[in-house]
CSV table of C-alpha atoms and ligand atoms in Angstrom, one decimal:
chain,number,residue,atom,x,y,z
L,1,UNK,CA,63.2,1.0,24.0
L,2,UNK,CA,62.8,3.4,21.7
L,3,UNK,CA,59.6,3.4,19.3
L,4,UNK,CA,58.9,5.3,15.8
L,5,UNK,CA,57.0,8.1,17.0
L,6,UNK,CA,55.6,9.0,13.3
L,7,UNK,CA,52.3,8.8,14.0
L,8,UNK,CA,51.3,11.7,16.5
L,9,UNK,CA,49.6,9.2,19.2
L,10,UNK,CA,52.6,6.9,19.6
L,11,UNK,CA,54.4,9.5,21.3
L,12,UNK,CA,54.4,7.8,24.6
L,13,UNK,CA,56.6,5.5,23.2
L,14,UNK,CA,59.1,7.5,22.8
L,15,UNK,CA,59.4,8.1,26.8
L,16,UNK,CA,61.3,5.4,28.8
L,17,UNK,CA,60.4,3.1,31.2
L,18,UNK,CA,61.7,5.2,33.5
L,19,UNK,CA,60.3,8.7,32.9
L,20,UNK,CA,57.0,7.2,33.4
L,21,UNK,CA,57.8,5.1,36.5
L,22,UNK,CA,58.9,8.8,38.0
L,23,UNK,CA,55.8,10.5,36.8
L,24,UNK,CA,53.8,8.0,38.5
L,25,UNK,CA,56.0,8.0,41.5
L,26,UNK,CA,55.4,12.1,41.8
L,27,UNK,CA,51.7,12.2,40.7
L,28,UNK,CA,50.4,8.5,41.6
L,29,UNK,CA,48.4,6.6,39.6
L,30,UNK,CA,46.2,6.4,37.2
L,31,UNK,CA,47.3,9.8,35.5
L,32,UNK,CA,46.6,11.5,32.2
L,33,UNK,CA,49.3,13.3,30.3
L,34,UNK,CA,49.2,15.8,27.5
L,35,UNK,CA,52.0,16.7,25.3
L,36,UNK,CA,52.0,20.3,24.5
L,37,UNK,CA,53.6,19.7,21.2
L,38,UNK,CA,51.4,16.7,19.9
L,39,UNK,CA,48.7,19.3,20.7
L,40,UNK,CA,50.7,22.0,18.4
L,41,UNK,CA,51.7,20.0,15.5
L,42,UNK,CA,47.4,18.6,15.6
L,43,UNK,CA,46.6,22.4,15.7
L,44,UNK,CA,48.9,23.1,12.4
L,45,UNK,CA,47.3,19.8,10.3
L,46,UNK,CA,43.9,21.1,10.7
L,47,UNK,CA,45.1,24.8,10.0
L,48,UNK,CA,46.6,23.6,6.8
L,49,UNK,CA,43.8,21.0,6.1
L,50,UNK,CA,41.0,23.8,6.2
L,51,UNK,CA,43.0,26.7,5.0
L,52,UNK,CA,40.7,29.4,5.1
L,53,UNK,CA,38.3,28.1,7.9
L,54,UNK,CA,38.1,29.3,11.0
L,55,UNK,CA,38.8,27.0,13.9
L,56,UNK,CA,36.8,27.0,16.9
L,57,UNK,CA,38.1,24.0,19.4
L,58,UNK,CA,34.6,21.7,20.6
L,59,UNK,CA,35.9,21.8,24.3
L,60,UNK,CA,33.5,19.1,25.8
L,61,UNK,CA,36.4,16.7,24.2
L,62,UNK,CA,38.7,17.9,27.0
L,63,UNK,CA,38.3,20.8,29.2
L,64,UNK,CA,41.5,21.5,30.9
L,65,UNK,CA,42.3,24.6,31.8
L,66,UNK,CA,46.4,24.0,30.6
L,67,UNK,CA,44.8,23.0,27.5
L,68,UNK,CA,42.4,25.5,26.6
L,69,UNK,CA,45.6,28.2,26.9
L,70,UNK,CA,47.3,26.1,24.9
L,71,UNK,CA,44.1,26.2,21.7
L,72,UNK,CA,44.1,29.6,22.3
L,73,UNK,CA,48.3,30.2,21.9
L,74,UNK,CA,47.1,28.1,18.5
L,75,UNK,CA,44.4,31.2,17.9
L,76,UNK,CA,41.8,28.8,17.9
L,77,UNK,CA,38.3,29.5,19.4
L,78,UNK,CA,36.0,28.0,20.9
L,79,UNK,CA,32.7,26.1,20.5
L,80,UNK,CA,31.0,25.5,24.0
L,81,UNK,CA,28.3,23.3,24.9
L,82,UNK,CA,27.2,24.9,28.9
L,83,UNK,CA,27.5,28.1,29.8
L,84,UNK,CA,30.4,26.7,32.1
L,85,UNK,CA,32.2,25.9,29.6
L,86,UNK,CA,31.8,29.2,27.9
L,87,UNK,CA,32.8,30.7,31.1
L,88,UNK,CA,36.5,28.5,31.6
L,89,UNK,CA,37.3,29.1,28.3
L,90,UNK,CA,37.0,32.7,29.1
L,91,UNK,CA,38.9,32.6,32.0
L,92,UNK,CA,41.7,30.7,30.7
L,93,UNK,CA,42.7,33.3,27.2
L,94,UNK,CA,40.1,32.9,24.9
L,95,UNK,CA,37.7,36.1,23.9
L,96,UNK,CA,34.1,36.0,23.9
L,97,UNK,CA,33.9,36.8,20.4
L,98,UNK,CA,35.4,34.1,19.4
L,99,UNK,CA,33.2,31.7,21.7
L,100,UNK,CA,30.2,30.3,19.8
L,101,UNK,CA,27.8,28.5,22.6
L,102,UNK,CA,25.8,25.6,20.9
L,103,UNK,CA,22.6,25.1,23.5
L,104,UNK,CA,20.9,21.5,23.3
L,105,UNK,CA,17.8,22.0,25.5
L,106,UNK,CA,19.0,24.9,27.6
L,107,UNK,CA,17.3,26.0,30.4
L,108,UNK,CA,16.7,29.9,31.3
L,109,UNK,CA,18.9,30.3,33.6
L,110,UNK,CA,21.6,29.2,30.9
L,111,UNK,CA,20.2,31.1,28.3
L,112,UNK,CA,20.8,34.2,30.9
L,113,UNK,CA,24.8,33.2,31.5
L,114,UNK,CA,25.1,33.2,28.4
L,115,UNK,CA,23.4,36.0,27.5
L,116,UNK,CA,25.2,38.3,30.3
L,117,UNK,CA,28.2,37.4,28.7
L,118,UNK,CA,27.6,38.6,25.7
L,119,UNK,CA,28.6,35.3,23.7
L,120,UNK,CA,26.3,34.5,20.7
L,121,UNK,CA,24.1,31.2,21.2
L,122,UNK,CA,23.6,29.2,18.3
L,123,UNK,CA,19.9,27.4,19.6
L,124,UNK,CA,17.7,24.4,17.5
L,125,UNK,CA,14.5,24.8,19.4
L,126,UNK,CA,11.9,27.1,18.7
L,127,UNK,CA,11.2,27.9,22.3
L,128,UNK,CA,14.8,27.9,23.2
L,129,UNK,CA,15.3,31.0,20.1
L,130,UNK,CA,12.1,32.5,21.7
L,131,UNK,CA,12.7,32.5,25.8
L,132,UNK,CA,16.1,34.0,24.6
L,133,UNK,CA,14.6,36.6,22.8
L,134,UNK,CA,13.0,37.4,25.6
L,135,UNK,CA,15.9,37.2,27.8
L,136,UNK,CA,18.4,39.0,25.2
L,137,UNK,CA,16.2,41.2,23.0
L,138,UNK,CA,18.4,42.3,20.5
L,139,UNK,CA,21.2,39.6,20.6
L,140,UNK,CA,23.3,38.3,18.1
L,141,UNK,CA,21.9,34.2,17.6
L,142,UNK,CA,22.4,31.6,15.6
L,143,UNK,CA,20.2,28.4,14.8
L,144,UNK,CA,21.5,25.1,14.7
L,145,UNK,CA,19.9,22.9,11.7
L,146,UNK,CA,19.3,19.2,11.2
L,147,UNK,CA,19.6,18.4,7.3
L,148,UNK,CA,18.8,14.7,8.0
L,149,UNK,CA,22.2,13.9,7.1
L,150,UNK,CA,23.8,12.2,10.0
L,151,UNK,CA,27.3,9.9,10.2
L,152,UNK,CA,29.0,8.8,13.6
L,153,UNK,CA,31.3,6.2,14.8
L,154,UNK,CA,28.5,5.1,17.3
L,155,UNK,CA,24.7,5.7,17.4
L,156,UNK,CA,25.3,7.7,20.4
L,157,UNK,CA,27.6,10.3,18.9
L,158,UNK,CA,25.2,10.7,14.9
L,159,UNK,CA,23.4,13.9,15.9
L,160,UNK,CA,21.5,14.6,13.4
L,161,UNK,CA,18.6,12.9,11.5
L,162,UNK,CA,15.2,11.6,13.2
L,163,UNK,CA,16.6,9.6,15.4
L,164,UNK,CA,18.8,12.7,17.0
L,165,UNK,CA,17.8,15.3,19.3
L,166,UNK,CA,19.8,17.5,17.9
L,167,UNK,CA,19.2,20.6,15.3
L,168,UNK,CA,16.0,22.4,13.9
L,169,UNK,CA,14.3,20.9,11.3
L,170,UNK,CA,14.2,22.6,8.1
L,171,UNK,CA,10.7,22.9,8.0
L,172,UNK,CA,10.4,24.8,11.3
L,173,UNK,CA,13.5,27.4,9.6
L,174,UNK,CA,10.4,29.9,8.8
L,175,UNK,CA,9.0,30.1,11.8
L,176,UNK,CA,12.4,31.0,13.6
L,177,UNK,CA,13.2,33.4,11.5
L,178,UNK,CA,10.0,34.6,12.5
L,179,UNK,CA,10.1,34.4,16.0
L,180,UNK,CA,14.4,36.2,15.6
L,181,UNK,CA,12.1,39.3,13.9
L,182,UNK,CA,9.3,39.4,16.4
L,183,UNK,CA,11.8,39.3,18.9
L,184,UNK,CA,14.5,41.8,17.5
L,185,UNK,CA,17.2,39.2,17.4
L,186,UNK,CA,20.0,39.7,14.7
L,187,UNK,CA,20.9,36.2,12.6
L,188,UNK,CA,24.3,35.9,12.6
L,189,UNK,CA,25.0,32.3,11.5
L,190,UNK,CA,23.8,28.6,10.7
L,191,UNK,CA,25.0,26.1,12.3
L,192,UNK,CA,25.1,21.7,12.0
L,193,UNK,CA,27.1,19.2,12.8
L,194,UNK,CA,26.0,16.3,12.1
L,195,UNK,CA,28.0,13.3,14.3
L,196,UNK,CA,31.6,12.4,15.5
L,197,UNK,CA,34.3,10.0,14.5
L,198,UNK,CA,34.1,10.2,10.6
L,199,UNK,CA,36.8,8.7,8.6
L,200,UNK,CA,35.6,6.8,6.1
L,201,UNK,CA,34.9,7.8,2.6
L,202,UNK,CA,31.5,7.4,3.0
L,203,UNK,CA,31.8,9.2,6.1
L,204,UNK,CA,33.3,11.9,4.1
L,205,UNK,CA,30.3,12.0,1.3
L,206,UNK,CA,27.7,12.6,4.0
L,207,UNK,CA,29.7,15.5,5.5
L,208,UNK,CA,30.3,17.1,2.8
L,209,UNK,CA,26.6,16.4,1.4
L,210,UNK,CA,25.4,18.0,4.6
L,211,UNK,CA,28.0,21.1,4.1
L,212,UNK,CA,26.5,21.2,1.0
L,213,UNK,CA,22.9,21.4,1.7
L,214,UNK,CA,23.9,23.8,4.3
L,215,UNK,CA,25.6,26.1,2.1
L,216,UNK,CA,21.9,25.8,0.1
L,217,UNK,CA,20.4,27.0,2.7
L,218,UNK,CA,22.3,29.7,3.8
L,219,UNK,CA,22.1,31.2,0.3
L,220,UNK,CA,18.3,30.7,0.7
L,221,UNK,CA,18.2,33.0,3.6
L,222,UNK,CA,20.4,35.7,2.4
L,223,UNK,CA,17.6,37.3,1.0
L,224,UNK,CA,15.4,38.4,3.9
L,225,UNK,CA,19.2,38.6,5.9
L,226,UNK,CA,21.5,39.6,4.0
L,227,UNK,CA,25.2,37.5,4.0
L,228,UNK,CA,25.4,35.7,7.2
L,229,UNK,CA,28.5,36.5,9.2
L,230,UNK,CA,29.6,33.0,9.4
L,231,UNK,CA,28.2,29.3,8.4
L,232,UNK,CA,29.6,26.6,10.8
L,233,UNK,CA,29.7,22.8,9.6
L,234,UNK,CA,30.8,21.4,12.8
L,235,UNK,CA,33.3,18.7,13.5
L,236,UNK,CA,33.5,15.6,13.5
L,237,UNK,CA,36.5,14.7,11.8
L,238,UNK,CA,37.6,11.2,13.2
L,239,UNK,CA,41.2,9.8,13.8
L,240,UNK,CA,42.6,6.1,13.7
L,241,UNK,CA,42.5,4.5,17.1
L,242,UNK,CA,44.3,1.2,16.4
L,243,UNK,CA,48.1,1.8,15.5
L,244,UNK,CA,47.9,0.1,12.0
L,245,UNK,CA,44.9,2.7,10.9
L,246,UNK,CA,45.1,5.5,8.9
L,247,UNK,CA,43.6,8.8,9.9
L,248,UNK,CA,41.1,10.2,7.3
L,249,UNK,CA,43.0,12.0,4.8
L,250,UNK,CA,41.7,15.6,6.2
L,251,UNK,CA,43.7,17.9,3.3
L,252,UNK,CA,41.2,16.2,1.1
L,253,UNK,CA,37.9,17.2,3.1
L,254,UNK,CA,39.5,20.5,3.0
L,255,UNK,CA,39.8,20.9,-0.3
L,256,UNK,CA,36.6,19.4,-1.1
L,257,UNK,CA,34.7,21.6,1.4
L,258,UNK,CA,36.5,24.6,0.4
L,259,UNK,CA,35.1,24.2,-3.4
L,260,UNK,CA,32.1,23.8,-2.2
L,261,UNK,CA,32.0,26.9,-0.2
L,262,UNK,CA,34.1,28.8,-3.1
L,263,UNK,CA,31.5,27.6,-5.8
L,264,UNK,CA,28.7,29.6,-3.6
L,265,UNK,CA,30.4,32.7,-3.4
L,266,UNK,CA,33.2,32.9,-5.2
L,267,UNK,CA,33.7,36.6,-3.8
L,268,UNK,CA,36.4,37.0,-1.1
L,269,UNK,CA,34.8,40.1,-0.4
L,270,UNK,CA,31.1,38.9,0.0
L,271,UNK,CA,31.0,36.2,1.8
L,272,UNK,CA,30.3,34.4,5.4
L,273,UNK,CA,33.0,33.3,7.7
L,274,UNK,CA,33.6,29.3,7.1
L,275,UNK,CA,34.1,27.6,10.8
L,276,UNK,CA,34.6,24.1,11.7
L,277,UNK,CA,35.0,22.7,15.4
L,278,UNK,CA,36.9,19.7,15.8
L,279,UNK,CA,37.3,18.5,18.7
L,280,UNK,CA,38.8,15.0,19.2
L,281,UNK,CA,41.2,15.1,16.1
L,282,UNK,CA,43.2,17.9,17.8
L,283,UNK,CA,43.1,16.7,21.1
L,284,UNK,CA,42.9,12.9,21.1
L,285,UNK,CA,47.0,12.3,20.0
L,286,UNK,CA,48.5,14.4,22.5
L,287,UNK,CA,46.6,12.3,25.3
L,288,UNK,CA,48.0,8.9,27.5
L,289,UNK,CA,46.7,7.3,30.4
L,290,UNK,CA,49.2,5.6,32.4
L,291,UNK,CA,47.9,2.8,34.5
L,292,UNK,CA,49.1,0.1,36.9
L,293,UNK,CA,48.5,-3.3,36.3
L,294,UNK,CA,47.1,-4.4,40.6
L,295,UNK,CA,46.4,-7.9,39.8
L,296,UNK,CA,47.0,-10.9,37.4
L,297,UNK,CA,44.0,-13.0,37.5
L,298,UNK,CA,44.1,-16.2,35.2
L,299,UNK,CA,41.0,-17.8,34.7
L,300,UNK,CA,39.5,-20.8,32.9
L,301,UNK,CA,40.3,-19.7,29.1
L,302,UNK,CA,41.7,-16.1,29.4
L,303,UNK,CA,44.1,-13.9,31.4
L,304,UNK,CA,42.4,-11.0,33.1
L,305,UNK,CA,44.6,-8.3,33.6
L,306,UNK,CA,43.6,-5.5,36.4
L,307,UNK,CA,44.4,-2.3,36.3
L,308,UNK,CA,43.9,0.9,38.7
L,309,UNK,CA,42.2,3.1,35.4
L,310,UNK,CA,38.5,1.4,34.7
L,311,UNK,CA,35.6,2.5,33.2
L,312,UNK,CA,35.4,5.5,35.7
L,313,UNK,CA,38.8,6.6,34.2
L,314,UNK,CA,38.2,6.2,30.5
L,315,UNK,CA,34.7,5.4,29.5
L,316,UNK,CA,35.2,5.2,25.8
L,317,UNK,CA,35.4,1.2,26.0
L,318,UNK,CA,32.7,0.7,27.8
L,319,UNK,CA,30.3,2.9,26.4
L,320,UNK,CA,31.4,2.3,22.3
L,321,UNK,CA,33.6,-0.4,22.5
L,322,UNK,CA,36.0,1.6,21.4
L,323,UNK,CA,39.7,0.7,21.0
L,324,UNK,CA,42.6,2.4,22.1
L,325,UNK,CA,46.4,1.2,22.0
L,326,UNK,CA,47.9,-0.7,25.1
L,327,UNK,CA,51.3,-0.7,25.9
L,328,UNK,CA,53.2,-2.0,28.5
L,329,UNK,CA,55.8,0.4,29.5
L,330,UNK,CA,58.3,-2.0,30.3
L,331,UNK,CA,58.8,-5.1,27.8
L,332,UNK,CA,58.7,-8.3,29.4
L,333,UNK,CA,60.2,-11.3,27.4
L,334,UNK,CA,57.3,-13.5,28.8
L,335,UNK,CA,55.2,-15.3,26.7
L,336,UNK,CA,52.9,-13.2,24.0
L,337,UNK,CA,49.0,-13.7,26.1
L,338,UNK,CA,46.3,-12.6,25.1
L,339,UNK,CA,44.9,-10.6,27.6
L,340,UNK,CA,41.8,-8.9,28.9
L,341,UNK,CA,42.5,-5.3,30.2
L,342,UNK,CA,39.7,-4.8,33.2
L,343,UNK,CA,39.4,-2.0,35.6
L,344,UNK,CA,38.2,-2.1,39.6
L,345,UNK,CA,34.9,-1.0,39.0
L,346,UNK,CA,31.9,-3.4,40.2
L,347,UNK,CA,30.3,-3.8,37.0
L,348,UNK,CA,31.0,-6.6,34.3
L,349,UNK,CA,31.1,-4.1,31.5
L,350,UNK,CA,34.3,-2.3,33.3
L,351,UNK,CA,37.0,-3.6,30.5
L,352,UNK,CA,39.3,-1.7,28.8
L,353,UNK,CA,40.3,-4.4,26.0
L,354,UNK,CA,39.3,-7.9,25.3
L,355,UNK,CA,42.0,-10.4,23.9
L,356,UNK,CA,44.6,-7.7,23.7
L,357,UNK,CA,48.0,-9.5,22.6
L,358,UNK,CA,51.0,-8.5,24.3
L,359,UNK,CA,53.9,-10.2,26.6
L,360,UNK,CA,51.8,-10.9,29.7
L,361,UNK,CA,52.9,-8.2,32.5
L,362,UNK,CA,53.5,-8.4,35.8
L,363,UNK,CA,51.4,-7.2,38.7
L,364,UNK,CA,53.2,-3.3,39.5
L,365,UNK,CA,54.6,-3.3,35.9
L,366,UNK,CA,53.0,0.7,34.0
L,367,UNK,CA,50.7,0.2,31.2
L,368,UNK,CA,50.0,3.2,28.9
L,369,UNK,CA,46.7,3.4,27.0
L,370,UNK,CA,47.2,5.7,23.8
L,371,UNK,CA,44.7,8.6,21.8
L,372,UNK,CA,42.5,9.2,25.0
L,373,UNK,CA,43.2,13.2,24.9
L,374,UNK,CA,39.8,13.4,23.6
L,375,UNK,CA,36.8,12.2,25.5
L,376,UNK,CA,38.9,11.0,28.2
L,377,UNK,CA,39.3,12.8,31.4
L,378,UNK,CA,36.4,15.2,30.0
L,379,UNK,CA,33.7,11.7,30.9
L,380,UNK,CA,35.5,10.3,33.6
L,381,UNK,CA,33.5,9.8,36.7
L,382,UNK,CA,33.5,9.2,40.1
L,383,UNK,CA,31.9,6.1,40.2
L,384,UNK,CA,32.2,3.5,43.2
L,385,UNK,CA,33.5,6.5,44.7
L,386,UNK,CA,36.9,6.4,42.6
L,387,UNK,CA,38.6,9.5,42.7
L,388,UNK,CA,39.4,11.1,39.4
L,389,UNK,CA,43.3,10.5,38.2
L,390,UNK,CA,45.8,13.6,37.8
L,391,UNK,CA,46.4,15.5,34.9
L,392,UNK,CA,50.2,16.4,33.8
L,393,UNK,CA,51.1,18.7,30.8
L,394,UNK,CA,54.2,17.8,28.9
L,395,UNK,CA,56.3,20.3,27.1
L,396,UNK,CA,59.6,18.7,25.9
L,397,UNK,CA,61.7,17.9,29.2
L,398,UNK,CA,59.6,19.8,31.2
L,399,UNK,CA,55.9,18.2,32.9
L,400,UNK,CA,53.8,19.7,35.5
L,401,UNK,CA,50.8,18.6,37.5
L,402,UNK,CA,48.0,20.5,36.1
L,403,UNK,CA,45.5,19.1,37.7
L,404,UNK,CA,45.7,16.8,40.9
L,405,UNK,CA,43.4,13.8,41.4
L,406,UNK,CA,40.5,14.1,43.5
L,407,UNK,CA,40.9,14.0,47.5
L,408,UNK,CA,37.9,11.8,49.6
L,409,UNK,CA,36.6,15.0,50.6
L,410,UNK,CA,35.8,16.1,46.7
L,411,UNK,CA,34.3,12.7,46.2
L,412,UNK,CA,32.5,11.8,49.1
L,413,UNK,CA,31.6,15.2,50.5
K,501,PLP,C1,28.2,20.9,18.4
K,501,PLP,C2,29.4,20.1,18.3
K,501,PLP,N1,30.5,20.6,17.6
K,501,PLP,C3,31.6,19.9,17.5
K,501,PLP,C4,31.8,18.6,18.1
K,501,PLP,C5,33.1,17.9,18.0
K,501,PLP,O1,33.1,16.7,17.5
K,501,PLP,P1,34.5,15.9,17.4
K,501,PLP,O2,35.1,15.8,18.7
K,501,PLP,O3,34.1,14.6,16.9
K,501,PLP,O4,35.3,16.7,16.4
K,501,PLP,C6,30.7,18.1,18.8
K,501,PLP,C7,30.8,16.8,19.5
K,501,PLP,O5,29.9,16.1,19.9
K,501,PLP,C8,29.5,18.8,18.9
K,501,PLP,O6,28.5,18.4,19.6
């Protein structure tokens, strides 16, 4: 049956029951697909949200290689949080000057890998800014701040504030810059972002507060450095899991930021580069997991419903209670149930959805869980010694494989 595919994440829908029965019958399930356009047309809202910014992709939202040479056909860059990640992106199109690594923590030997690679590091720890002085005398760096303004969907995902681990305190901004002289380092840029899965208004004012009181600061520092070559405000920008939410109206943080940013230096010709990094609300649309239902279990006052995808497919669930669409691929005409999606994995909190309404399915029958391109595949795990599912791209009437699941030899050495 066909389905209004106006919002980007119901694309799925679009595809018949029997495309994804032969997808799962070539690939086996569970599986994650991408579609290569979902991913374009996410690419162009931003770019015309935040005209003026420059993109840089937060890759820990998803990883894969088909993906990353897709951001960078969008000419978007990267922001990397490992130097591993710094190193796919490289390998897979994008160039290292246009690679920002954000280190929480880092050890030496990252600090070196990055270093040798000549990609700036953008560090929030005084001893982090001074072993890499040591390591890269003379490097381009630039520090990560915590304006105590922090917003998130989750407590896990606010980073910044005194509860987060995350950014250098303002106070301690003196005696980095400090420690960038003594070392020879060369400030290129200041960096926050303050937490993950904003929509609301609310959500909105504290961004924009923290832009804000970053942009302060970055004027405060022009004077012993001169015009930065770029300010970063991070991502963050959230979209609407459940099909009858709106995603936050991003044209209007654009606009709003952009003011901001103009209002400090209203020059063209003297001023920093603006970047953003947003990571789930260009890949989270273009993503489904496909999932088949192994076992109908009805039990005193619900209906659970077992799936081969778990918590070790798609953590988001389990780890945030977070919601994402659930469709069955195949309409029955049984009777609406409410149903509790559960995975295979030995651990109560291994659910998917609780009291999810839909025409109770049949064991065999396809599910396809919608908006998991972000924060997906990038946490799964191989827990219980699962393997990992498959990955397919999608471009129009053409898919491939683009990444296979894992063999028993990959999990269980
Ligand atoms: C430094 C940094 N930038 C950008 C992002 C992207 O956030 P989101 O995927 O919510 O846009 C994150 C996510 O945690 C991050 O840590």
């Amino acid at each position: 049956m066909a389905h209004s595919t106006d919002k980007p994440g119901q694309w799925p829908r679009a595809r018949s029951a029997r495309y994804w029965e032969s997808l799962a019958a070539s690939v086996g399930t569970p599986f994650y697909a991408y579609d290569r356009r979902v991913l374009a047309q996410q690419a162009r809202v931003l770019r015309e949200a935040f005209f003026g910014t420059e993109l840089r992709y937060a890759m820990k939202a998803n990883a894969n290689p088909a993906l990353l040479r897709a951001v960078a056909d969008e000419k978007i860059g990267i922001d990397a949080v490992s130097a591993w990640e710094a190193r796919l992106a490289h390998a897979n199109g994008h160039r290292r000057s246009r690679i920002l690594y954000t280190g929480n923590f880092p050890s030496d030997d990252e600090l070196r890998a990055i270093a040798s690679r000549g990609i700036v590091a953008n560090l929030d720890a005084l001893s982090a800014i001074d072993r890499y002085g040591k390591i890269a005398k003379g490097s381009k760096i630039a520090i990560r701040v915590d304006l105590e303004r922090g917003a998130g969907h989750h407590p896990h995902v606010v980073t910044a504030g005194v509860d987060s681990k995350f950014g250098l305190a303002r106070e301690d901004l003196p005696a980095a810059l400090e420690i960038v002289r003594k070392r020879g380092l060369r400030l290129v840029g200041l960096h926050q972002h303050i937490g993950s899965g904003l929509c609301t208004d609310a959500h909105r004012e504290v961004w924009l507060e923290a832009a804000d009181a970053l942009f302060d600061l970055a004027i405060s520092t022009e004077k012993s450095h001169g015009i930065l070559d770029f300010i970063d405000v991070g991502g963050g920008f959230g979209v609407a899991y459940p099909d009858d939410a709106h995603d936050p109206d991003l044209a209007q943080w654009g606009r709003s930021l952009s003011e901001a940013f103009v209002r400090r230096w209203p020059s063209k010709d003297r001023r920093p580069r603006l970047l953003i990094e947003p990571g789930r609300s260009l890949v989270a649309a273009c993503g489904a997991l496909i999932t088949r239902v192994t076992t109908i279990k009805p039990a005193r006052d619900r209906v659970w419903v077992g799936v081969d995808a778990g918590m070790h497919t798609l953590v988001r669930p389990a780890m945030y209670g977070s919601y994402h669409p659930i469709w069955p691929v195949r309409e029955r005409k049984s009777k609406p149930t409410e149903c509790w999606i559960v995975g295979p994995i030995c651990e109560s909190g291994d659910v998917l959805a609780e009291r999810r309404g839909m025409p109770l399915p049949r064991e065999g029958d396809l599910l396809v869980i919608g908006m998991v391109g972000a924060y997906g595949y990038a946490m799964a795990s191989t827990y219980n010694l699962r393997p990992k599912p498959a990955e397919l791209l999608i471009d129009g009437d053409r898919w491939e494989q683009v990444t296979r699941a894992s063999r028993y030899a990959e999990v269980c050495g």
